[in-house]
Short mmCIF file of C-alpha atoms and ligand atoms in Angstrom, two decimals:
data_model
loop_
_atom_site.label_atom_id
_atom_site.label_comp_id
_atom_site.label_asym_id
_atom_site.label_seq_id
_atom_site.Cartn_x
_atom_site.Cartn_y
_atom_site.Cartn_z
CA UNK A 1 20.85 -20.16 -8.35
CA UNK A 2 21.49 -18.32 -11.55
CA UNK A 3 24.75 -17.73 -13.34
CA UNK A 4 24.61 -13.98 -13.76
CA UNK A 5 27.76 -12.89 -15.45
CA UNK A 6 29.90 -10.30 -13.73
CA UNK A 7 31.26 -9.63 -17.19
CA UNK A 8 28.25 -7.46 -17.86
CA UNK A 9 29.44 -5.13 -15.16
CA UNK A 10 32.87 -4.93 -16.67
CA UNK A 11 31.69 -4.03 -20.14
CA UNK A 12 32.17 -0.63 -21.67
CA UNK A 13 30.49 2.40 -20.38
CA UNK A 14 29.52 1.23 -16.93
CA UNK A 15 33.13 0.62 -16.03
CA UNK A 16 33.07 3.56 -13.69
CA UNK A 17 30.21 2.02 -11.78
CA UNK A 18 32.08 -1.25 -11.69
CA UNK A 19 35.23 0.33 -10.39
CA UNK A 20 33.26 1.80 -7.57
CA UNK A 21 31.64 -1.55 -6.89
CA UNK A 22 35.08 -3.04 -6.51
CA UNK A 23 35.98 -0.24 -4.15
CA UNK A 24 32.93 -1.03 -2.14
CA UNK A 25 33.89 -4.67 -1.90
CA UNK A 26 37.33 -3.70 -0.71
CA UNK A 27 36.25 -1.16 1.81
CA UNK A 28 33.39 -3.37 2.87
CA UNK A 29 35.88 -5.98 3.96
CA UNK A 30 37.83 -3.68 6.20
CA UNK A 31 37.77 -4.39 9.86
CA UNK A 32 34.86 -2.65 11.52
CA UNK A 33 35.88 0.12 13.83
CA UNK A 34 36.48 -1.09 17.37
CA UNK A 35 34.54 1.84 18.79
CA UNK A 36 30.96 1.65 17.65
CA UNK A 37 29.26 4.32 19.64
CA UNK A 38 30.85 7.34 18.02
CA UNK A 39 28.71 9.73 16.06
CA UNK A 40 28.87 9.59 12.28
CA UNK A 41 31.96 11.32 11.03
CA UNK A 42 33.73 12.00 7.79
CA UNK A 43 33.72 8.86 5.68
CA UNK A 44 36.94 7.35 4.31
CA UNK A 45 38.92 8.93 1.44
CA UNK A 46 37.13 12.24 1.51
CA UNK A 47 40.21 14.35 1.97
CA UNK A 48 38.69 17.66 1.04
CA UNK A 49 35.14 16.98 2.09
CA UNK A 50 33.51 19.34 4.49
CA UNK A 51 32.85 17.49 7.70
CA UNK A 52 29.28 16.21 7.57
CA UNK A 53 26.96 17.35 10.24
CA UNK A 54 27.58 15.18 13.24
CA UNK A 55 24.65 13.12 14.26
CA UNK A 56 23.72 12.41 17.81
CA UNK A 57 22.74 8.92 16.75
CA UNK A 58 25.38 6.40 17.82
CA UNK A 59 26.60 3.98 15.16
CA UNK A 60 25.94 0.36 16.03
CA UNK A 61 28.41 -2.10 14.61
CA UNK A 62 27.06 -3.68 11.43
CA UNK A 63 27.50 -7.42 10.90
CA UNK A 64 28.72 -7.00 7.32
CA UNK A 65 28.63 -4.86 4.19
CA UNK A 66 25.20 -3.20 4.31
CA UNK A 67 25.29 -1.98 0.68
CA UNK A 68 24.14 -5.23 -0.95
CA UNK A 69 21.19 -3.63 -2.76
CA UNK A 70 23.16 -1.02 -4.66
CA UNK A 71 22.38 2.67 -4.94
CA UNK A 72 19.86 4.66 -6.90
CA UNK A 73 18.78 8.21 -7.56
CA UNK A 74 15.49 9.64 -8.64
CA UNK A 75 12.97 12.43 -9.09
CA UNK A 76 15.55 15.05 -10.10
CA UNK A 77 14.33 18.64 -10.25
CA UNK A 78 16.46 21.61 -11.31
CA UNK A 79 18.22 21.92 -7.95
CA UNK A 80 18.14 18.52 -6.27
CA UNK A 81 17.80 14.77 -6.63
CA UNK A 82 16.90 11.94 -4.23
CA UNK A 83 19.81 9.61 -3.43
CA UNK A 84 18.69 6.15 -2.32
CA UNK A 85 20.11 3.10 -0.69
CA UNK A 86 19.00 0.59 1.93
CA UNK A 87 21.24 -0.95 4.56
CA UNK A 88 20.83 -4.73 4.39
CA UNK A 89 23.80 -6.96 5.27
CA UNK A 90 21.48 -9.99 5.00
CA UNK A 91 19.09 -8.76 2.31
CA UNK A 92 16.92 -11.83 1.73
CA UNK A 93 16.21 -12.42 5.42
CA UNK A 94 14.82 -9.14 6.69
CA UNK A 95 17.95 -7.12 6.09
CA UNK A 96 20.08 -8.37 8.96
CA UNK A 97 20.42 -4.97 10.58
CA UNK A 98 20.68 -4.38 14.32
CA UNK A 99 17.50 -3.06 15.89
CA UNK A 100 18.77 0.51 15.94
CA UNK A 101 18.83 3.60 13.81
CA UNK A 102 22.08 4.11 11.90
CA UNK A 103 23.76 7.32 10.73
CA UNK A 104 24.57 7.37 7.01
CA UNK A 105 26.57 9.95 5.10
CA UNK A 106 26.55 10.63 1.38
CA UNK A 107 29.08 12.31 -0.86
CA UNK A 108 28.87 13.71 -4.38
CA UNK A 109 31.91 14.40 -6.50
CA UNK A 110 32.57 15.42 -10.09
CA UNK A 111 35.19 12.68 -10.36
CA UNK A 112 34.68 8.98 -9.80
CA UNK A 113 37.63 8.67 -7.44
CA UNK A 114 36.10 11.19 -5.02
CA UNK A 115 39.48 12.95 -4.80
CA UNK A 116 37.51 16.08 -4.09
CA UNK A 117 34.06 15.95 -2.56
CA UNK A 118 32.03 18.99 -3.47
CA UNK A 119 28.83 18.05 -1.69
CA UNK A 120 27.94 15.80 1.19
CA UNK A 121 25.31 15.29 3.82
CA UNK A 122 24.17 13.03 6.58
CA UNK A 123 20.95 11.29 7.43
CA UNK A 124 19.71 8.43 9.55
CA UNK A 125 18.52 5.03 8.33
CA UNK A 126 15.74 4.01 10.69
CA UNK A 127 14.36 0.65 11.70
CA UNK A 128 10.85 1.98 11.05
CA UNK A 129 11.74 2.46 7.37
CA UNK A 130 13.65 -0.78 6.90
CA UNK A 131 16.95 1.15 7.12
CA UNK A 132 16.22 2.72 3.76
CA UNK A 133 17.81 6.06 2.91
CA UNK A 134 16.20 8.84 0.88
CA UNK A 135 18.67 11.72 0.99
CA UNK A 136 17.72 14.89 -0.84
CA UNK A 137 20.96 16.12 -2.41
CA UNK A 138 21.05 19.71 -3.59
CA UNK A 139 23.46 19.71 -6.52
CA UNK A 140 24.45 22.07 -9.34
CA UNK A 141 24.00 20.94 -12.93
CA UNK A 142 26.58 18.53 -14.31
CA UNK A 143 27.46 14.87 -13.82
CA UNK A 144 27.80 13.76 -10.22
CA UNK A 145 29.21 10.56 -8.78
CA UNK A 146 27.68 9.72 -5.44
CA UNK A 147 28.13 7.12 -2.73
CA UNK A 148 27.12 6.43 0.84
CA UNK A 149 28.98 5.28 3.92
CA UNK A 150 27.87 3.76 7.19
CA UNK A 151 29.95 2.28 10.00
CA UNK A 152 33.06 2.44 7.81
CA UNK A 153 31.50 0.60 4.90
CA UNK A 154 31.28 2.42 1.56
CA UNK A 155 28.61 1.82 -1.05
CA UNK A 156 28.99 1.27 -4.77
CA UNK A 157 29.10 4.51 -6.77
CA UNK A 158 26.19 5.85 -8.78
CA UNK A 159 25.96 8.55 -11.42
CA UNK A 160 23.28 11.20 -11.33
CA UNK A 161 22.37 14.76 -12.25
CA UNK A 162 19.65 17.29 -11.62
CA UNK A 163 17.16 18.32 -14.30
CA UNK A 164 17.73 21.37 -16.50
CA UNK A 165 16.10 24.56 -15.21
CA UNK A 166 12.51 24.72 -16.36
CA UNK A 167 12.92 27.80 -18.53
CA UNK A 168 16.17 26.56 -20.08
CA UNK A 169 16.11 25.89 -23.81
CA UNK A 170 16.95 22.19 -23.89
CA UNK A 171 18.40 20.91 -27.15
CA UNK A 172 17.83 17.22 -26.57
CA UNK A 173 17.27 14.51 -24.01
CA UNK A 174 17.73 10.75 -24.15
CA UNK A 175 15.73 8.63 -21.75
CA UNK A 176 14.36 5.12 -21.33
CA UNK A 177 10.94 3.75 -20.48
CA UNK A 178 10.67 0.28 -18.99
CA UNK A 179 8.39 -1.92 -16.92
CA UNK A 180 7.58 -5.48 -15.89
CA UNK A 181 10.68 -7.29 -14.64
CA UNK A 182 9.38 -10.67 -13.48
CA UNK A 183 12.42 -12.20 -11.80
CA UNK A 184 11.46 -15.79 -12.50
CA UNK A 185 10.82 -15.65 -16.23
CA UNK A 186 13.90 -13.84 -17.47
CA UNK A 187 17.29 -12.29 -16.86
CA UNK A 188 17.81 -8.54 -16.88
CA UNK A 189 19.81 -8.19 -20.11
CA UNK A 190 17.65 -5.19 -20.97
CA UNK A 191 18.89 -3.48 -17.80
CA UNK A 192 22.49 -4.22 -18.74
CA UNK A 193 21.82 -2.55 -22.08
CA UNK A 194 20.26 0.47 -20.34
CA UNK A 195 23.41 0.79 -18.25
CA UNK A 196 25.51 0.63 -21.43
CA UNK A 197 23.37 3.26 -23.15
CA UNK A 198 23.71 5.75 -20.26
CA UNK A 199 20.41 7.58 -20.77
CA UNK A 200 19.78 10.91 -19.03
CA UNK A 201 17.03 9.29 -16.98
CA UNK A 202 14.59 6.38 -16.92
CA UNK A 203 10.84 6.34 -16.37
CA UNK A 204 9.76 3.14 -14.64
CA UNK A 205 6.13 2.36 -15.52
CA UNK A 206 5.34 -0.34 -13.01
CA UNK A 207 5.57 -4.02 -12.08
CA UNK A 208 8.92 -3.59 -10.37
CA UNK A 209 8.28 -6.80 -8.45
CA UNK A 210 5.83 -9.65 -8.96
CA UNK A 211 4.03 -11.06 -5.97
CA UNK A 212 3.68 -14.71 -6.98
CA UNK A 213 5.03 -17.45 -4.74
CA UNK A 214 8.28 -19.07 -5.80
CA UNK A 215 8.25 -22.10 -8.06
CA UNK A 216 10.80 -24.58 -9.35
CA UNK A 217 13.33 -23.48 -11.92
CA UNK A 218 12.57 -25.21 -15.22
CA UNK A 219 8.86 -25.35 -14.49
CA UNK A 220 6.39 -22.96 -16.16
CA UNK A 221 9.20 -21.13 -17.93
CA UNK A 222 11.11 -20.21 -14.77
CA UNK A 223 14.82 -19.52 -15.21
CA UNK A 224 15.18 -18.53 -11.54
CA UNK A 225 12.89 -18.62 -8.52
CA UNK A 226 11.22 -16.22 -6.12
CA UNK A 227 11.92 -18.97 -3.56
CA UNK A 228 9.56 -17.51 -0.95
CA UNK A 229 5.75 -17.64 -0.73
CA UNK A 230 3.48 -14.83 -1.96
CA UNK A 231 4.17 -11.72 0.15
CA UNK A 232 1.37 -10.30 2.28
CA UNK A 233 3.26 -8.40 5.01
CA UNK A 234 5.83 -5.60 5.09
CA UNK A 235 8.54 -8.11 6.01
CA UNK A 236 7.57 -10.35 3.07
CA UNK A 237 7.54 -7.48 0.58
CA UNK A 238 10.92 -6.21 1.85
CA UNK A 239 12.46 -9.60 1.14
CA UNK A 240 10.88 -9.69 -2.33
CA UNK A 241 12.27 -6.24 -3.22
CA UNK A 242 15.64 -7.31 -1.87
CA UNK A 243 15.63 -10.38 -4.12
CA UNK A 244 14.95 -8.25 -7.19
CA UNK A 245 17.48 -5.63 -6.16
CA UNK A 246 20.16 -8.28 -5.66
CA UNK A 247 20.40 -8.51 -9.45
CA UNK A 248 23.61 -6.77 -10.65
CA UNK A 249 22.11 -5.67 -13.98
CA UNK A 250 19.20 -3.97 -12.23
CA UNK A 251 21.65 -2.33 -9.84
CA UNK A 252 23.70 -1.12 -12.83
CA UNK A 253 20.64 0.44 -14.51
CA UNK A 254 19.81 2.28 -11.29
CA UNK A 255 23.39 3.40 -10.78
CA UNK A 256 23.74 4.90 -14.25
CA UNK A 257 21.01 7.57 -14.11
CA UNK A 258 18.11 8.93 -12.05
CA UNK A 259 14.75 7.19 -12.34
CA UNK A 260 11.20 8.49 -12.14
CA UNK A 261 9.20 5.61 -10.67
CA UNK A 262 5.51 4.80 -10.59
CA UNK A 263 3.91 1.47 -9.81
CA UNK A 264 1.39 -0.84 -11.45
CA UNK A 265 -0.53 -3.75 -9.91
CA UNK A 266 2.07 -6.39 -9.06
CA UNK A 267 3.74 -4.17 -6.47
CA UNK A 268 0.70 -5.25 -4.43
CA UNK A 269 -1.23 -7.95 -6.28
CA UNK A 270 -2.27 -8.77 -9.85
CA UNK A 271 -5.14 -6.61 -11.16
CA UNK A 272 -6.15 -5.17 -7.81
CA UNK A 273 -8.38 -2.10 -8.07
CA UNK A 274 -8.40 0.43 -5.24
CA UNK A 275 -9.23 -1.63 -2.17
CA UNK A 276 -10.58 -4.57 -4.17
CA UNK A 277 -8.17 -7.50 -4.36
CA UNK A 278 -8.03 -9.66 -7.45
CA UNK A 279 -10.05 -12.33 -5.67
CA UNK A 280 -13.02 -10.92 -3.68
CA UNK A 281 -12.51 -13.74 -1.16
CA UNK A 282 -9.28 -12.02 -0.10
CA UNK A 283 -11.01 -8.74 0.83
CA UNK A 284 -10.52 -9.13 4.57
CA UNK A 285 -7.19 -7.55 5.46
CA UNK A 286 -6.48 -6.31 1.94
CA UNK A 287 -6.28 -2.64 3.01
CA UNK A 288 -3.54 -3.52 5.49
CA UNK A 289 -1.73 -5.68 2.94
CA UNK A 290 -1.84 -2.88 0.37
CA UNK A 291 -0.55 -0.38 2.93
CA UNK A 292 2.39 -2.61 3.81
CA UNK A 293 3.13 -3.22 0.12
CA UNK A 294 3.07 0.55 -0.49
CA UNK A 295 5.44 1.04 2.45
CA UNK A 296 7.88 -1.51 1.03
CA UNK A 297 7.63 0.13 -2.41
CA UNK A 298 8.51 3.52 -0.89
CA UNK A 299 11.39 2.04 1.09
CA UNK A 300 12.96 0.63 -2.08
CA UNK A 301 12.34 3.40 -4.63
CA UNK A 302 14.33 6.65 -5.09
CA UNK A 303 11.18 8.76 -4.93
CA UNK A 304 10.66 12.29 -3.67
CA UNK A 305 7.71 11.22 -1.52
CA UNK A 306 6.88 10.63 2.11
CA UNK A 307 5.98 7.05 3.06
CA UNK A 308 2.27 6.15 3.13
CA UNK A 309 0.47 7.48 6.20
CA UNK A 310 -2.12 4.83 7.03
CA UNK A 311 -4.00 1.85 5.64
CA UNK A 312 -7.22 3.86 5.29
CA UNK A 313 -5.57 6.90 3.64
CA UNK A 314 -4.81 7.51 -0.02
CA UNK A 315 -1.11 7.40 -0.86
CA UNK A 316 -0.68 10.01 -3.55
CA UNK A 317 2.19 9.14 -5.87
CA UNK A 318 0.88 10.80 -9.04
CA UNK A 319 2.95 13.86 -9.78
CA UNK A 320 4.23 16.13 -12.52
CA UNK A 321 7.90 16.37 -13.44
CA UNK A 322 9.79 18.36 -16.02
CA UNK A 323 12.96 18.32 -18.11
CA UNK A 324 13.92 21.88 -19.09
CA UNK A 325 11.55 23.38 -21.64
CA UNK A 326 11.44 20.10 -23.54
CA UNK A 327 9.41 17.57 -21.53
CA UNK A 328 6.53 18.01 -19.14
CA UNK A 329 5.59 14.60 -17.76
CA UNK A 330 2.50 13.82 -15.74
CA UNK A 331 3.01 10.51 -13.95
CA UNK A 332 -0.25 8.73 -13.15
CA UNK A 333 -1.38 5.99 -10.79
CA UNK A 334 -4.11 3.97 -12.49
CA UNK A 335 -4.40 1.36 -9.71
CA UNK A 336 -5.26 3.06 -6.45
CA UNK A 337 -8.38 4.99 -7.45
CA UNK A 338 -9.91 2.81 -10.12
CA UNK A 339 -13.33 1.27 -10.17
CA UNK A 340 -13.12 -2.51 -10.08
CA UNK A 341 -12.73 -4.10 -13.53
CA UNK A 342 -16.09 -4.46 -15.28
CA UNK A 343 -17.85 -7.59 -16.48
CA UNK A 344 -15.95 -9.93 -14.13
CA UNK A 345 -12.64 -8.90 -15.71
CA UNK A 346 -12.93 -11.66 -18.29
CA UNK A 347 -10.05 -11.61 -20.80
CA UNK A 348 -9.97 -12.13 -24.57
CA UNK A 349 -13.73 -12.50 -24.78
CA UNK A 350 -15.23 -11.63 -28.17
CA UNK A 351 -18.74 -11.33 -26.71
CA UNK A 352 -20.31 -7.84 -26.47
CA UNK A 353 -19.41 -6.27 -23.10
CA UNK A 354 -21.94 -6.12 -20.27
CA UNK A 355 -23.79 -2.85 -19.53
CA UNK A 356 -21.59 -2.11 -16.50
CA UNK A 357 -18.75 -1.13 -18.85
CA UNK A 358 -20.57 1.97 -20.05
CA UNK A 359 -21.44 3.46 -16.64
CA UNK A 360 -20.30 7.10 -16.66
CA UNK A 361 -18.98 6.94 -13.11
CA UNK A 362 -16.48 4.16 -13.84
CA UNK A 363 -12.98 5.57 -13.48
CA UNK A 364 -9.41 4.49 -13.96
CA UNK A 365 -7.84 7.67 -12.56
CA UNK A 366 -10.29 8.77 -9.88
CA UNK A 367 -11.83 12.24 -10.15
CA UNK A 368 -9.09 14.11 -8.27
CA UNK A 369 -6.29 12.62 -10.34
CA UNK A 370 -8.21 13.27 -13.56
CA UNK A 371 -8.42 16.94 -12.58
CA UNK A 372 -4.70 16.90 -11.71
CA UNK A 373 -3.99 15.69 -15.24
CA UNK A 374 -6.07 18.53 -16.73
CA UNK A 375 -4.25 21.01 -14.48
CA UNK A 376 -0.79 19.84 -15.59
CA UNK A 377 -0.86 18.56 -19.16
CA UNK A 378 -0.30 21.43 -21.57
CA UNK A 379 0.39 23.85 -18.72
CA UNK A 380 4.09 23.18 -18.16
CA UNK A 381 5.26 25.39 -21.07
CA UNK A 382 7.21 22.51 -22.57
CA UNK A 383 7.50 21.46 -26.21
CA UNK A 384 6.28 17.94 -25.44
CA UNK A 385 3.37 17.05 -23.17
CA UNK A 386 3.85 13.57 -21.82
CA UNK A 387 1.75 11.19 -19.74
CA UNK A 388 3.57 8.30 -18.04
CA UNK A 389 1.11 5.65 -16.91
CA UNK A 390 0.49 1.94 -16.71
CA UNK A 391 -2.12 0.42 -19.03
CA UNK A 392 -2.75 0.60 -22.78
CA UNK A 393 -4.79 3.66 -23.80
CA UNK A 394 -5.00 2.96 -27.55
CA UNK A 395 -8.37 1.52 -28.54
CA UNK A 396 -8.03 -2.27 -28.85
CA UNK A 397 -11.72 -3.13 -28.87
CA UNK A 398 -12.61 -5.83 -31.37
CA UNK A 399 -15.95 -5.33 -33.10
CA UNK A 400 -17.12 -3.73 -29.87
CA UNK A 401 -15.77 -6.51 -27.66
CA UNK A 402 -13.36 -5.58 -24.86
CA UNK A 403 -10.46 -8.00 -24.90
CA UNK A 404 -8.89 -6.68 -21.69
CA UNK A 405 -11.06 -4.94 -19.07
CA UNK A 406 -7.98 -3.96 -17.04
CA UNK A 407 -6.85 -1.44 -19.69
CA UNK A 408 -8.40 1.88 -20.75
CA UNK A 409 -10.77 -0.10 -22.99
CA UNK A 410 -12.45 -1.12 -19.72
CA UNK A 411 -13.01 2.52 -18.69
CA UNK A 412 -14.37 4.15 -21.86
CA UNK A 413 -16.06 7.19 -20.28
CA UNK A 414 -12.90 8.19 -18.42
CA UNK A 415 -10.77 7.76 -21.56
CA UNK A 416 -13.19 9.68 -23.76
CA UNK A 417 -13.14 12.68 -21.37
CA UNK A 418 -9.35 12.78 -21.34
CA UNK A 419 -8.94 12.44 -25.11
CA UNK A 420 -11.66 15.06 -25.64
CA UNK A 421 -9.80 17.39 -23.28
CA UNK A 422 -6.62 16.99 -25.33
CA UNK A 423 -8.58 17.81 -28.50
CA UNK A 424 -10.59 20.72 -27.09
CA UNK A 425 -7.56 22.36 -25.51
CA UNK A 426 -5.54 21.65 -28.67
CA UNK A 427 -2.66 20.45 -26.52
CA UNK A 428 0.29 19.93 -28.85
CA UNK A 429 2.78 17.09 -29.00
CA UNK A 430 1.12 14.64 -26.63
CA UNK A 431 2.94 11.37 -25.95
CA UNK A 432 1.62 8.62 -23.68
CA UNK A 433 4.21 6.23 -22.23
CA UNK A 434 2.82 2.86 -21.18
CA UNK A 435 3.88 -0.52 -19.78
CA UNK A 436 1.90 -3.44 -18.31
CA UNK A 437 1.05 -5.58 -21.30
CA UNK A 438 4.41 -7.23 -22.09
CA UNK A 439 4.44 -6.36 -25.76
CA UNK A 440 6.05 -3.57 -27.78
CA UNK A 441 3.39 -1.39 -29.33
CA UNK A 442 2.89 1.92 -31.09
CA UNK A 443 -0.58 3.46 -31.04
CA UNK A 444 -2.26 6.49 -32.52
CA UNK A 445 -4.67 8.23 -30.13
CA UNK A 446 -7.87 9.82 -31.42
CA UNK A 447 -10.55 11.73 -29.56
CA UNK A 448 -13.28 10.01 -31.55
CA UNK A 449 -13.77 6.60 -33.09
CA UNK A 450 -10.63 4.64 -33.96
CA UNK A 451 -9.02 5.84 -37.15
CA UNK A 452 -11.53 8.65 -37.73
CA UNK A 453 -10.85 12.06 -36.24
CA UNK A 454 -7.73 14.17 -35.97
CA UNK A 455 -4.97 12.57 -33.90
CA UNK A 456 -4.54 13.90 -30.34
CA UNK A 457 -1.39 12.01 -29.44
CA UNK A 458 0.82 8.96 -29.77
CA UNK A 459 1.23 6.06 -27.37
CA UNK A 460 4.52 4.19 -27.00
CA UNK A 461 4.03 0.88 -25.17
CA UNK A 462 7.25 -0.59 -23.80
CA UNK A 463 7.49 -4.35 -23.70
CA UNK A 464 8.59 -6.06 -20.48
CA UNK A 465 12.16 -6.15 -19.24
CA UNK A 466 11.79 -9.88 -18.52
CA UNK A 467 8.12 -10.82 -17.88
CA UNK A 468 6.87 -13.39 -20.35
CA UNK A 469 4.36 -12.40 -23.01
CA UNK A 470 0.70 -12.07 -22.05
CA UNK A 471 -0.69 -12.45 -25.54
CA UNK A 472 0.26 -15.34 -27.84
CA UNK A 473 2.60 -14.33 -30.64
CA UNK A 474 0.15 -16.02 -33.02
CA UNK A 475 -2.12 -13.00 -32.49
CA UNK A 476 0.49 -10.54 -33.82
CA UNK A 477 -1.29 -9.90 -37.10
CA UNK A 478 -4.63 -9.49 -35.33
CA UNK A 479 -3.17 -6.87 -32.94
CA UNK A 480 -1.53 -5.03 -35.84
CA UNK A 481 -4.86 -5.00 -37.68
CA UNK A 482 -6.53 -2.69 -35.14
CA UNK A 483 -7.07 0.72 -36.79
CA UNK A 484 -5.10 2.69 -34.20
CA UNK A 485 -2.20 0.24 -33.86
CA UNK A 486 0.79 1.35 -35.90
CA UNK A 487 2.99 -1.61 -34.96
CA UNK A 488 3.18 -4.40 -32.41
CA UNK A 489 5.89 -6.90 -31.52
CA UNK A 490 4.75 -9.65 -29.17
CA UNK A 491 7.73 -12.00 -29.00
CA UNK A 492 10.62 -10.13 -27.43
CA UNK A 493 11.43 -8.51 -24.10
CA UNK A 494 13.12 -5.11 -23.97
CA UNK A 495 12.51 -1.40 -23.44
CA UNK A 496 12.35 1.90 -25.34
CA UNK A 497 15.15 4.45 -25.73
CA UNK A 498 13.68 7.87 -26.55
CA UNK A 499 15.67 10.72 -28.10
CA UNK A 500 13.72 13.95 -27.99
CA UNK A 501 14.47 17.38 -29.46
CA UNK A 502 12.29 20.44 -30.08
CA UNK A 503 11.85 19.20 -33.67
CA UNK A 504 11.10 15.49 -33.27
CA UNK A 505 10.61 12.54 -30.93
CA UNK A 506 12.43 9.35 -31.85
CA UNK A 507 11.56 6.12 -30.01
CA UNK A 508 14.01 3.28 -30.53
CA UNK A 509 12.55 -0.05 -29.46
CA UNK A 510 15.35 -2.23 -28.13
CA UNK A 511 14.76 -5.94 -27.81
CA UNK A 512 16.49 -8.89 -26.15
CA UNK A 513 17.09 -11.95 -28.33
CA UNK A 514 15.88 -14.29 -25.59
CA UNK A 515 15.66 -13.06 -22.00
CA UNK A 516 15.75 -16.63 -20.72
CA UNK A 517 19.49 -16.61 -21.31
CA UNK A 518 21.75 -14.40 -19.19
CA UNK A 519 24.10 -13.49 -22.05
CA UNK A 520 21.48 -12.84 -24.71
CA UNK A 521 22.14 -10.00 -27.16
CA UNK A 522 20.16 -6.73 -27.17
CA UNK A 523 19.56 -4.85 -30.42
CA UNK A 524 17.34 -2.25 -32.06
CA UNK A 525 13.99 -3.54 -33.33
CA UNK A 526 12.55 -0.43 -34.99
CA UNK A 527 12.51 3.32 -34.47
CA UNK A 528 9.35 5.41 -34.60
CA UNK A 529 9.30 9.17 -35.09
CA UNK A 530 6.88 11.99 -34.30
CA UNK A 531 7.58 15.34 -35.95
CA UNK A 532 6.63 18.27 -33.73
CA UNK A 533 3.20 19.64 -34.42
CA UNK A 534 1.79 16.49 -36.03
CA UNK A 535 0.65 14.23 -33.13
CA UNK A 536 1.24 11.53 -35.74
CA UNK A 537 3.78 8.72 -35.59
CA UNK A 538 5.64 7.11 -38.45
CA UNK A 539 8.15 4.33 -38.78
CA UNK A 540 11.61 5.69 -39.43
CA UNK A 541 12.80 4.71 -42.87
CA UNK A 542 16.05 2.78 -42.66
FE1 FE B 601 3.67 -6.80 -15.89
CA1 CA B 602 0.61 -5.00 -14.74
#
């Protein structure tokens, strides 16, 4: 058990979310309707709402408040946004839902009391999809409060908005990048800070869950426990997502703004590559395990995607998104199509790499996704051309040695083609947004040898929300000594808050004093700035 403070929810700018949470608690405790076979109808307190489309699906009585996992929104485009929830009265034990499909309605209002409901819709949460809901809400621009109802229960309230129209001059945007929220090794103070900051959106760069089996609190740096064994089935992964999503700070960060979500490795298993598990001995059944993990990921993320089709089919989640005429973002998946890590994936070796590393056919993106990147980056008519992806792209080789074969350093031919493309096409204002490595870093990307040729972009590496550091803090000066590394901070957990205008990109690195404590303070570490047209990053002078 962990003493997560409800106070966080009551602080400052997320009060509106909190108020709605309280509403949900109240309405969730109302007596269930005696008649439980009536079609879904207008939810409570929606006096001026148009009557949602009646569903022919009867409503089974739910055993308790199904909105234990909060609400989320995601993948906004200029006319619509995905509204997410999952019905789970008993979230850590399979969800606790009756074996039946359940009608769900959603409402969106410009005021947090829902006195007038401008938009609403209905959908069905199915047993096949773990009673998850992905409702596509068509909404005008502006701030929208949204909530769901099912069987008389009402969800907490979230805040969302659609993206600016793609040809709209967009004066500024403020958004967060974050990744790596190991539940056992830290509390989600960074998420509480995100909720306080109220960004326009968040880009999640992977490692939403970790797959390790639960251990004892107090052992190996654990401040709380996964409790259950390592997940391998859909049911296991559902329970693991539910554990993570039970955290009120994570729920608050979802409720405050739409997210764009991609995954990394731990949503399935550490350092898996395509259909190769981390340990070759686990190859039998890995395709099915991966498929079920992908299904659980889809069920729990507010993504504008269909669920995966089959264990032997690709599940394409890479996609391009846009924010007005300011940001074009290509979101990549560097796990599903990659060649297995070279040279036995040895880490922190200072020996010269084996010949396998240099094979031209080795790929991190896969050929089709690499072409997709070339088709999108620089072609969205935006000021900034952004790549959101998982692993560090900045060159961190050490006298030719590859310290981490899981990163782009382990796929040099693929990286060289992409950086050369950026240079040859003279694509302006390239920013790469990265997670994975549990340290805060700023890198300068070059198309040629480190430190030599003209810069082709800047990489901002977000540290982990809560996952403990991968690289000993004693190596800080070594990491900072690499020619393309502008700065690195290895000690703290946190995230990045980006403020972007047509003139400049400002990345404020926010860090948690000590994520092992639930009330730890969050503050600014440093801010880094790119002036438009330079592809060069500098530390902001205080
Ligand atoms: Fe991670
Ligand atoms: Ca990772």
